[in-house]
Short mmCIF file of C-alpha atoms in Angstrom, two decimals:
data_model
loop_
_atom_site.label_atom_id
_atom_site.label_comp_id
_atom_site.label_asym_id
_atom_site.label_seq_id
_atom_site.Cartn_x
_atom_site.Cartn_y
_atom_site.Cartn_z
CA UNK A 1393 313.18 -46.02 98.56
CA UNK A 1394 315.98 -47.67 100.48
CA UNK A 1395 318.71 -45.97 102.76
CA UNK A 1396 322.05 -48.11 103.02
CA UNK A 1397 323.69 -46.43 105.57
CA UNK A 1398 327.65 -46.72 105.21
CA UNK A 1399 330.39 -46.46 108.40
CA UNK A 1400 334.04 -45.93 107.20
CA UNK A 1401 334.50 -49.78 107.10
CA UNK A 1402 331.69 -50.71 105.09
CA UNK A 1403 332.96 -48.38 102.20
CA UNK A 1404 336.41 -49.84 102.45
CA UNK A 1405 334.72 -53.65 102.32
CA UNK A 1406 332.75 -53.01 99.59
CA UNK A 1407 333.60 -54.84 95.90
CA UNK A 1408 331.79 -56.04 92.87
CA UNK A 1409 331.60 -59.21 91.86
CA UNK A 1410 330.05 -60.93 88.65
CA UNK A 1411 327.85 -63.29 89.25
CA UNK A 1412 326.52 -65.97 86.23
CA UNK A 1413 323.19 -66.40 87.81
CA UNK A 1414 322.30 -63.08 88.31
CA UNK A 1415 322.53 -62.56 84.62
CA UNK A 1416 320.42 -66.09 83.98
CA UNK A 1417 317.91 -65.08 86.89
CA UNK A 1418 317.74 -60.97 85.18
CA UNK A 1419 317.52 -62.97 81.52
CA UNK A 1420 314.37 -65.31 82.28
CA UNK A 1421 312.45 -63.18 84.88
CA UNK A 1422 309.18 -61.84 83.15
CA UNK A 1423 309.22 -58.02 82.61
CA UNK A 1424 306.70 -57.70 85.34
CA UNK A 1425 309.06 -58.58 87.89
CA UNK A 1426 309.14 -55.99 90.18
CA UNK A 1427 313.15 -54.98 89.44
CA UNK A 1428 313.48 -56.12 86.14
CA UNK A 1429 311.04 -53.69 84.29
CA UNK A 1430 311.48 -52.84 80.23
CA UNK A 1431 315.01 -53.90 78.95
CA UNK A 1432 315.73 -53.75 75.39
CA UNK A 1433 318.73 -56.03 76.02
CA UNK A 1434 316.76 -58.79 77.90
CA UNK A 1435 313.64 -58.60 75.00
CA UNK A 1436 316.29 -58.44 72.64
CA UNK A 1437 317.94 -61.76 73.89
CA UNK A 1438 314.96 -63.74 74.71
CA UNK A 1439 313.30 -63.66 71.05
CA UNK A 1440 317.26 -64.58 69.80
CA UNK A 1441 317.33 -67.78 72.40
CA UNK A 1442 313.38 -68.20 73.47
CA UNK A 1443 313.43 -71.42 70.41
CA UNK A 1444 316.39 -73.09 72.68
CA UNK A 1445 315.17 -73.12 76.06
CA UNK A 1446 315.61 -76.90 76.45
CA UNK A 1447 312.63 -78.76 78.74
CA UNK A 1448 314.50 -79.50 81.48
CA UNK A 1449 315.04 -75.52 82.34
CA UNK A 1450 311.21 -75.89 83.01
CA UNK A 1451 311.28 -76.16 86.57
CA UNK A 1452 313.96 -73.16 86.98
CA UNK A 1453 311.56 -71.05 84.77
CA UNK A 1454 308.80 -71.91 86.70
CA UNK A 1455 310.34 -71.42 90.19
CA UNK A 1456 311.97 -67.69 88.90
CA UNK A 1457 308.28 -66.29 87.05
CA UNK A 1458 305.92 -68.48 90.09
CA UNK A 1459 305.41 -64.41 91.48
CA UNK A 1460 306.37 -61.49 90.14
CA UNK A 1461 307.05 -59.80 93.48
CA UNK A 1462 310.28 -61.36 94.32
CA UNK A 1463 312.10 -64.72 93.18
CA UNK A 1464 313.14 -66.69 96.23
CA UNK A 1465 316.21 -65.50 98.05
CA UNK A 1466 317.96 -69.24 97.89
CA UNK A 1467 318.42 -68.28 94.20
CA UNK A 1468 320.56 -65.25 94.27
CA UNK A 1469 322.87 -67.65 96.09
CA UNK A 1470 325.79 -66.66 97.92
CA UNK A 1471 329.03 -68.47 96.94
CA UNK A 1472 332.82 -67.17 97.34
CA UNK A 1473 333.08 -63.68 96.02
CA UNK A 1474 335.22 -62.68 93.08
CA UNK A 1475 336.09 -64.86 90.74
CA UNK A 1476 332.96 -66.78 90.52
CA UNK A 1477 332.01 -69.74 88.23
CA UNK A 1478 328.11 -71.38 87.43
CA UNK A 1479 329.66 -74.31 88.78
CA UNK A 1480 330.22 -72.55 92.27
CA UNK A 1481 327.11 -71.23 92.21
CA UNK A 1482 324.86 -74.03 91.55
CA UNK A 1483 327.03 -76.15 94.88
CA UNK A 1484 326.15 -73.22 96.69
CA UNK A 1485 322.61 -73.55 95.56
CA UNK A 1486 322.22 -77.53 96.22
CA UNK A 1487 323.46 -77.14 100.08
CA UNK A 1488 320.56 -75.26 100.84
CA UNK A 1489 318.63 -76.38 103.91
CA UNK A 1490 315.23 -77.75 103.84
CA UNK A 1491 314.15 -75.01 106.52
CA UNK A 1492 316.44 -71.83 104.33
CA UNK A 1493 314.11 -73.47 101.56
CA UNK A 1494 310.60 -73.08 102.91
CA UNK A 1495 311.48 -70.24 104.97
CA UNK A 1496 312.54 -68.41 101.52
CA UNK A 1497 309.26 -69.67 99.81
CA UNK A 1498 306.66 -67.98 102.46
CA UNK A 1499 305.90 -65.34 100.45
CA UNK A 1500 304.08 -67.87 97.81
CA UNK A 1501 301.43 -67.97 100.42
CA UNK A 1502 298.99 -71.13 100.74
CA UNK A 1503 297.07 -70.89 97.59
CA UNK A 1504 296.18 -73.12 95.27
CA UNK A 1505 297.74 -72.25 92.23
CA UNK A 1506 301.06 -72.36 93.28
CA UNK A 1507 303.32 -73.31 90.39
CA UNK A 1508 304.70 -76.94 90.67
CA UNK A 1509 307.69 -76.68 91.61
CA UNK A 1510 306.74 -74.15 94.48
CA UNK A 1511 304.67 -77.26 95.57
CA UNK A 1512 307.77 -79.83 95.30
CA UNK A 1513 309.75 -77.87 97.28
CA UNK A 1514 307.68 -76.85 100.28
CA UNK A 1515 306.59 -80.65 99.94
CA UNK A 1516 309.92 -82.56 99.44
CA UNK A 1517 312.67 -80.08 101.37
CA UNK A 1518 315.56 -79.26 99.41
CA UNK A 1519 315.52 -82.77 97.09
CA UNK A 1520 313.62 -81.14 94.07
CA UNK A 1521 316.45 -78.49 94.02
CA UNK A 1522 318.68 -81.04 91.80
CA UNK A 1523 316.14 -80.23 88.93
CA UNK A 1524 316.18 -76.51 89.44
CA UNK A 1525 320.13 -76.59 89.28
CA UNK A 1526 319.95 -79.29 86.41
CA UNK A 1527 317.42 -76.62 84.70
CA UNK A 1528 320.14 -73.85 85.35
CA UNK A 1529 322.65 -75.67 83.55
CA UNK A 1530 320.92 -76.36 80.75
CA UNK A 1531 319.49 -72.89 80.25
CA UNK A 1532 322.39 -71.84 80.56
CA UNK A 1533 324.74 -74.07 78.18
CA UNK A 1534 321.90 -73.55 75.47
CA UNK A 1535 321.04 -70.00 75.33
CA UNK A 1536 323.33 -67.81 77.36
CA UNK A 1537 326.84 -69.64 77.24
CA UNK A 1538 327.38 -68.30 73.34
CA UNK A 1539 326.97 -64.97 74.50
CA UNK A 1540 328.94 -65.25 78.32
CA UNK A 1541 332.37 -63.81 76.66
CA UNK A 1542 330.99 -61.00 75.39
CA UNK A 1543 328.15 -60.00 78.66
CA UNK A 1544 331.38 -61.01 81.01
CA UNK A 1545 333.21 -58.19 79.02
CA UNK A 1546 330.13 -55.47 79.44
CA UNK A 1547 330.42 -56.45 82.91
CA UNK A 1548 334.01 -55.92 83.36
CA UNK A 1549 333.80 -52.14 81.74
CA UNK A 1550 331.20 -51.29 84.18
CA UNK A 1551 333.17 -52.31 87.05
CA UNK A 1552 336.38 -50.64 84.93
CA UNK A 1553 334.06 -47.42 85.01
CA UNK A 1554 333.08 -47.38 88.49
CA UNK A 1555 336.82 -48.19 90.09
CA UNK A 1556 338.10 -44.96 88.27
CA UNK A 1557 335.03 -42.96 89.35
CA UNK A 1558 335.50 -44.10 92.97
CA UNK A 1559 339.36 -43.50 92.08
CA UNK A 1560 338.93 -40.40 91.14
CA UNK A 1561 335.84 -38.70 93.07
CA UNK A 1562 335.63 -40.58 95.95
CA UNK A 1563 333.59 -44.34 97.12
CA UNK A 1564 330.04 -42.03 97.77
CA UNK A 1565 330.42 -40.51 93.92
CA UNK A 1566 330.86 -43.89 92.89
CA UNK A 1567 327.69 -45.22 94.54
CA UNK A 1568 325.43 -42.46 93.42
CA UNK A 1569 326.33 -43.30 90.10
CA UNK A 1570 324.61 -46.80 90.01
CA UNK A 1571 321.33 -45.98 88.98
CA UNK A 1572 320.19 -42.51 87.49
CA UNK A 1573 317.76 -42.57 90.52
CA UNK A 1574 319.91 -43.22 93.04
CA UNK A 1575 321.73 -40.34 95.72
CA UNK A 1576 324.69 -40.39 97.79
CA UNK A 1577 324.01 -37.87 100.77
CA UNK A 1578 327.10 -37.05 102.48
CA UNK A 1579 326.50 -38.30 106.26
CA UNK A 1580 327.25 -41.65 104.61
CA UNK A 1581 324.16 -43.09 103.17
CA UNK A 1582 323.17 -44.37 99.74
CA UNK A 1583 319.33 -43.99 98.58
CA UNK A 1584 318.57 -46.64 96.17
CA UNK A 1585 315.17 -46.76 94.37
CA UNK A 1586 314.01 -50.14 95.27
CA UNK A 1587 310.23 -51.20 94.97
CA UNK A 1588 308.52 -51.92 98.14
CA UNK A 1589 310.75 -50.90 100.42
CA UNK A 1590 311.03 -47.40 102.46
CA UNK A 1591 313.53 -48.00 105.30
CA UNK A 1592 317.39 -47.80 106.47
CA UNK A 1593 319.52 -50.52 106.48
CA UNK A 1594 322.58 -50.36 108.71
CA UNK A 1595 325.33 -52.31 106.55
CA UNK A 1596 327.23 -52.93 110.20
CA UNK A 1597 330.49 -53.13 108.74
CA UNK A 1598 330.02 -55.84 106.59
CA UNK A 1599 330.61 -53.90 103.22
CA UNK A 1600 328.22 -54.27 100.25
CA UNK A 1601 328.94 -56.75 97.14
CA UNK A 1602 327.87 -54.99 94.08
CA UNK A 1603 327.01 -57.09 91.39
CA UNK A 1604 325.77 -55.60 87.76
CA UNK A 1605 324.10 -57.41 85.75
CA UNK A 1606 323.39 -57.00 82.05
CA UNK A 1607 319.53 -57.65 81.74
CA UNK A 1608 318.00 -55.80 84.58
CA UNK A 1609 317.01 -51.68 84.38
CA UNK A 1610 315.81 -51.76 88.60
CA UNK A 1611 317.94 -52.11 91.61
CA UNK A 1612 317.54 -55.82 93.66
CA UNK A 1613 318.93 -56.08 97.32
CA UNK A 1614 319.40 -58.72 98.87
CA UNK A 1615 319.96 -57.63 103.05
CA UNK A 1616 318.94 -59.65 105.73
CA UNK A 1617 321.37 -62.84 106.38
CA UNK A 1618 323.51 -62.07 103.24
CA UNK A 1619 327.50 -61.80 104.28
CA UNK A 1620 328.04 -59.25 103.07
CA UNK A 1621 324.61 -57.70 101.75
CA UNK A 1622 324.16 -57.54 98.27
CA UNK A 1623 322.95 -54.85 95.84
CA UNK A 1624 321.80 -55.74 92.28
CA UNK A 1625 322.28 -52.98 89.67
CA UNK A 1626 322.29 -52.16 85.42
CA UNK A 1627 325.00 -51.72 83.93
CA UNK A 1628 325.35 -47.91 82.87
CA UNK A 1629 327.97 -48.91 79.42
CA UNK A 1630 326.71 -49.06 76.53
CA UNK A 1631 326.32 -52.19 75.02
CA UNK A 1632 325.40 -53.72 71.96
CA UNK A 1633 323.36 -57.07 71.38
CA UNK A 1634 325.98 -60.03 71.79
CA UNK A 1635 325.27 -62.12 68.99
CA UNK A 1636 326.23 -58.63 66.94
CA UNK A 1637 329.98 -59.57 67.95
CA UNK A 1638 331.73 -62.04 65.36
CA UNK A 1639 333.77 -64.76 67.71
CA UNK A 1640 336.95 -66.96 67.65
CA UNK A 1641 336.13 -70.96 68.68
CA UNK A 1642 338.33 -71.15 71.45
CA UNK A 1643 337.41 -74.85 72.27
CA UNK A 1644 338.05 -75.64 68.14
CA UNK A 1645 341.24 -73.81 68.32
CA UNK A 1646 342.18 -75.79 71.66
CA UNK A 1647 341.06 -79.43 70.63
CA UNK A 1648 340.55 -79.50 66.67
CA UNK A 1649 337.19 -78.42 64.88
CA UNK A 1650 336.25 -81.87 64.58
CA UNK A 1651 336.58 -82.92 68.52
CA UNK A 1652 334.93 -79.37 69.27
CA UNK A 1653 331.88 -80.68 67.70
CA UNK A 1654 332.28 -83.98 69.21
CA UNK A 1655 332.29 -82.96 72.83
CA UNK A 1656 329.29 -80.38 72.35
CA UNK A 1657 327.27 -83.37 71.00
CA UNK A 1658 328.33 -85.58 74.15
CA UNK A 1659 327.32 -81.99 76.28
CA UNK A 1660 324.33 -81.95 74.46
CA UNK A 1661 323.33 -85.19 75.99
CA UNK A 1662 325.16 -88.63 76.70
CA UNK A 1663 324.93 -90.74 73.52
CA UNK A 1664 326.37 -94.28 72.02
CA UNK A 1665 329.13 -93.92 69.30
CA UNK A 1666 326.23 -94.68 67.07
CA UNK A 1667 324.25 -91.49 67.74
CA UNK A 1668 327.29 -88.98 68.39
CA UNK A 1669 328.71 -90.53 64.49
CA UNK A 1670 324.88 -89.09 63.69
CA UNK A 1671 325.02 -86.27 65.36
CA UNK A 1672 328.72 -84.89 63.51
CA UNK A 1673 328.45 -86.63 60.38
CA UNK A 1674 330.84 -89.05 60.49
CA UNK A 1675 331.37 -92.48 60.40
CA UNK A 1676 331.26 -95.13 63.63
CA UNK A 1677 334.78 -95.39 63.42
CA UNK A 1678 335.76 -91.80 62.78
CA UNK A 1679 333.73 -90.96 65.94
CA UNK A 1680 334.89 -93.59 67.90
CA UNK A 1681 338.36 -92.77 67.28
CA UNK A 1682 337.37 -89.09 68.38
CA UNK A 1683 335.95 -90.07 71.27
CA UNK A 1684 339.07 -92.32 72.61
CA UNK A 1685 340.65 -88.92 72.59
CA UNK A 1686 338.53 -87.19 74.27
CA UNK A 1687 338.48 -89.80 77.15
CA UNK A 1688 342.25 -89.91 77.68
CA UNK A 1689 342.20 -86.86 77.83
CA UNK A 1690 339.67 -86.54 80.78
CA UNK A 1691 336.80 -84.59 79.23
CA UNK A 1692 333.99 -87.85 78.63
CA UNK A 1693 333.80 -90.88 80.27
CA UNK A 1694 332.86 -93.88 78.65
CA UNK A 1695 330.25 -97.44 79.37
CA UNK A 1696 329.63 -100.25 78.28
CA UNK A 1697 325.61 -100.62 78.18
CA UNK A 1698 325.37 -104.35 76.51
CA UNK A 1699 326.92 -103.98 73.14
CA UNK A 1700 326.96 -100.51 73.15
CA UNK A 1701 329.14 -98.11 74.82
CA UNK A 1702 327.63 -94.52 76.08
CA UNK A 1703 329.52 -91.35 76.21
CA UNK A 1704 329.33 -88.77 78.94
CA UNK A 1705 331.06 -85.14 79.81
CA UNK A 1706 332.85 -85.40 82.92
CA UNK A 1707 333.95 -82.11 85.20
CA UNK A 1708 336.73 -80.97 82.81
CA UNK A 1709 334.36 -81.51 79.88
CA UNK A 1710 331.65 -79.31 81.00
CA UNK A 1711 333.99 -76.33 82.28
CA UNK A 1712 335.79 -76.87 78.98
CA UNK A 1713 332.15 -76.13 77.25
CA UNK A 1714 331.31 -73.12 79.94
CA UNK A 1715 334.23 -71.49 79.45
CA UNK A 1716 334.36 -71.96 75.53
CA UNK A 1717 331.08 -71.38 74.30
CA UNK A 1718 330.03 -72.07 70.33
CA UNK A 1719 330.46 -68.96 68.56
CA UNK A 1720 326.64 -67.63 67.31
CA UNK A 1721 326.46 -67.62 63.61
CA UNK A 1722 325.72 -64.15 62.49
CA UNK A 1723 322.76 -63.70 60.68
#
């Protein structure tokens, strides 16, 4: 068990925040892990989306299932709290210092069978984290990003939940109610049931950033050198499997079905006007036109490679596709 012990200040500076990789780190870490345990909603997930994991997530995977004691503490990055995008996260995650890095990755040990990318990054410093972030993306854009709406709105009833609990029985009720195992005592400090650890942490004044997450049924902390600490928790709503939820195309409705489909095949990859006409099912100069669009209006860039031109998202086109993911066919 852990004590978090709580001054006066620390309750009034602590807030929750929702945090996309959390829910990608509780959605891909093996059941084994030491505070993810049996989730229905994570097994439920994984068999839905296990067929898209693209290739290039493979060093991400690797890195967050190398040990099942603990993923490394550079993950569960800390960016600006509140309103917090992938984006944000994953520049957080690439300034990470070489010595952060290896210091974080010391509980791998020496052995020989350390996974690859474990090896890569005690080996090349923090270089080899531009394929864990690139593996982040595209897990993310390919199996969690048609469900994001709806987990973002289990996330926000949680929080809903606890602000009128703390609203209406006071901060400590509002902590004990995190996890059916966890106790508020009344000198001010919160007993969490987290594996491995038996000790008291003095949170100094610095608050605590709750963050729920959809997929795990365990409590996470992360304490030492956070600003402010962090505690990981379930979510105590109800809530169903996503891909239950019929949804409305935002990105169609914003741009035309036709261009919606367009820019998910450039997301899906940068491609000639030859492929992407392939890829939609339309002609060269349909797709062309399409993609002249697109361009002025800042969401691909466009080369000339010999004869051929190639097609890429820029920013605006991949927060257009984060924040508008393709609705999942019901089955």
């Amino acid at each position: 068990m852990l004590d978090l012990r709580f001054t006066v200040s620390d309750l009034a500076r602590t807030r929750f925040t929702i945090s996309p990789m959390d829910q990608i780190l509780g959605g891909t870490a093996g059941a084994g892990h030491h505070c993810v345990g049996p989730s229905g909603a994570r097994d439920r997930w994984w068999r839905r989306v296990r067929q898209r994991v693209p290739y290039q997530a493979t060093p991400f995977l690797e890195l967050v299932n190398a040990s099942l004691r603990a993923v490394p503490d550079f993950l569960a990055v800390d960016a600006d709290a509140g309103r917090r995008t992938l984006t944000d996260e994953l520049d957080a995650l690439l300034a990470v210092t070489d010595g952060t890095l290896r210091q974080d990755l010391a509980f791998h040990g020496d052995g020989r069978e350390l996974a690859p990318i474990v090896r890569d990054l005690r080996e090349g410093g923090a270089r080899p984290l531009r394929r864990v972030a690139d593996g982040v993306w595209a897990l993310f854009r390919s199996c969690l990003a048609p469900d994001w709406p709806d987990i973002q709105r289990v996330l926000r009833a949680d929080i809903a939940q606890h602000a009128r609990s703390a609203a209406e029985a006071g901060p400590g009720a509002m902590l004990g109610a995190l996890h059916a195992q966890a106790l508020w005592r009344p000198e001010g400090v919160l007993r969490i049931p987290v594996q491995a650890a038996d000790e008291e942490f003095d949170l100094g004044g610095r608050g605590l950033e709750l963050r729920p997450n959809f997929f795990l049924t365990g409590v996470a902390a992360g304490l030492e050198g956070r600003q402010p600490p962090v505690l990981l928790y379930p979510v105590c709503v109800p809530h169903p499997d996503p891909a239950a939820v019929r949804r409305v195309d935002g990105l169609a409705l914003l741009i035309g079905g036709t261009r919606a489909r367009a820019l998910r095949s450039i997301g899906r990859g940068p491609c000639t006007t030859t492929l992407l006409s392939d890829r939609i099912g339309l002609s060269p100069a349909t797709a062309s036109a399409h993609a002249t669009v697109l361009r002025a209006a800042g969401a691909i860039t466009t080369e000339r490679a010999g004869t051929e031109v190639r097609h890429a998202l820029t920013q605006l086109g991949r927060d257009l596709l984060l924040h508008n993911p393709e609705p999942a066919v019901r089955s």
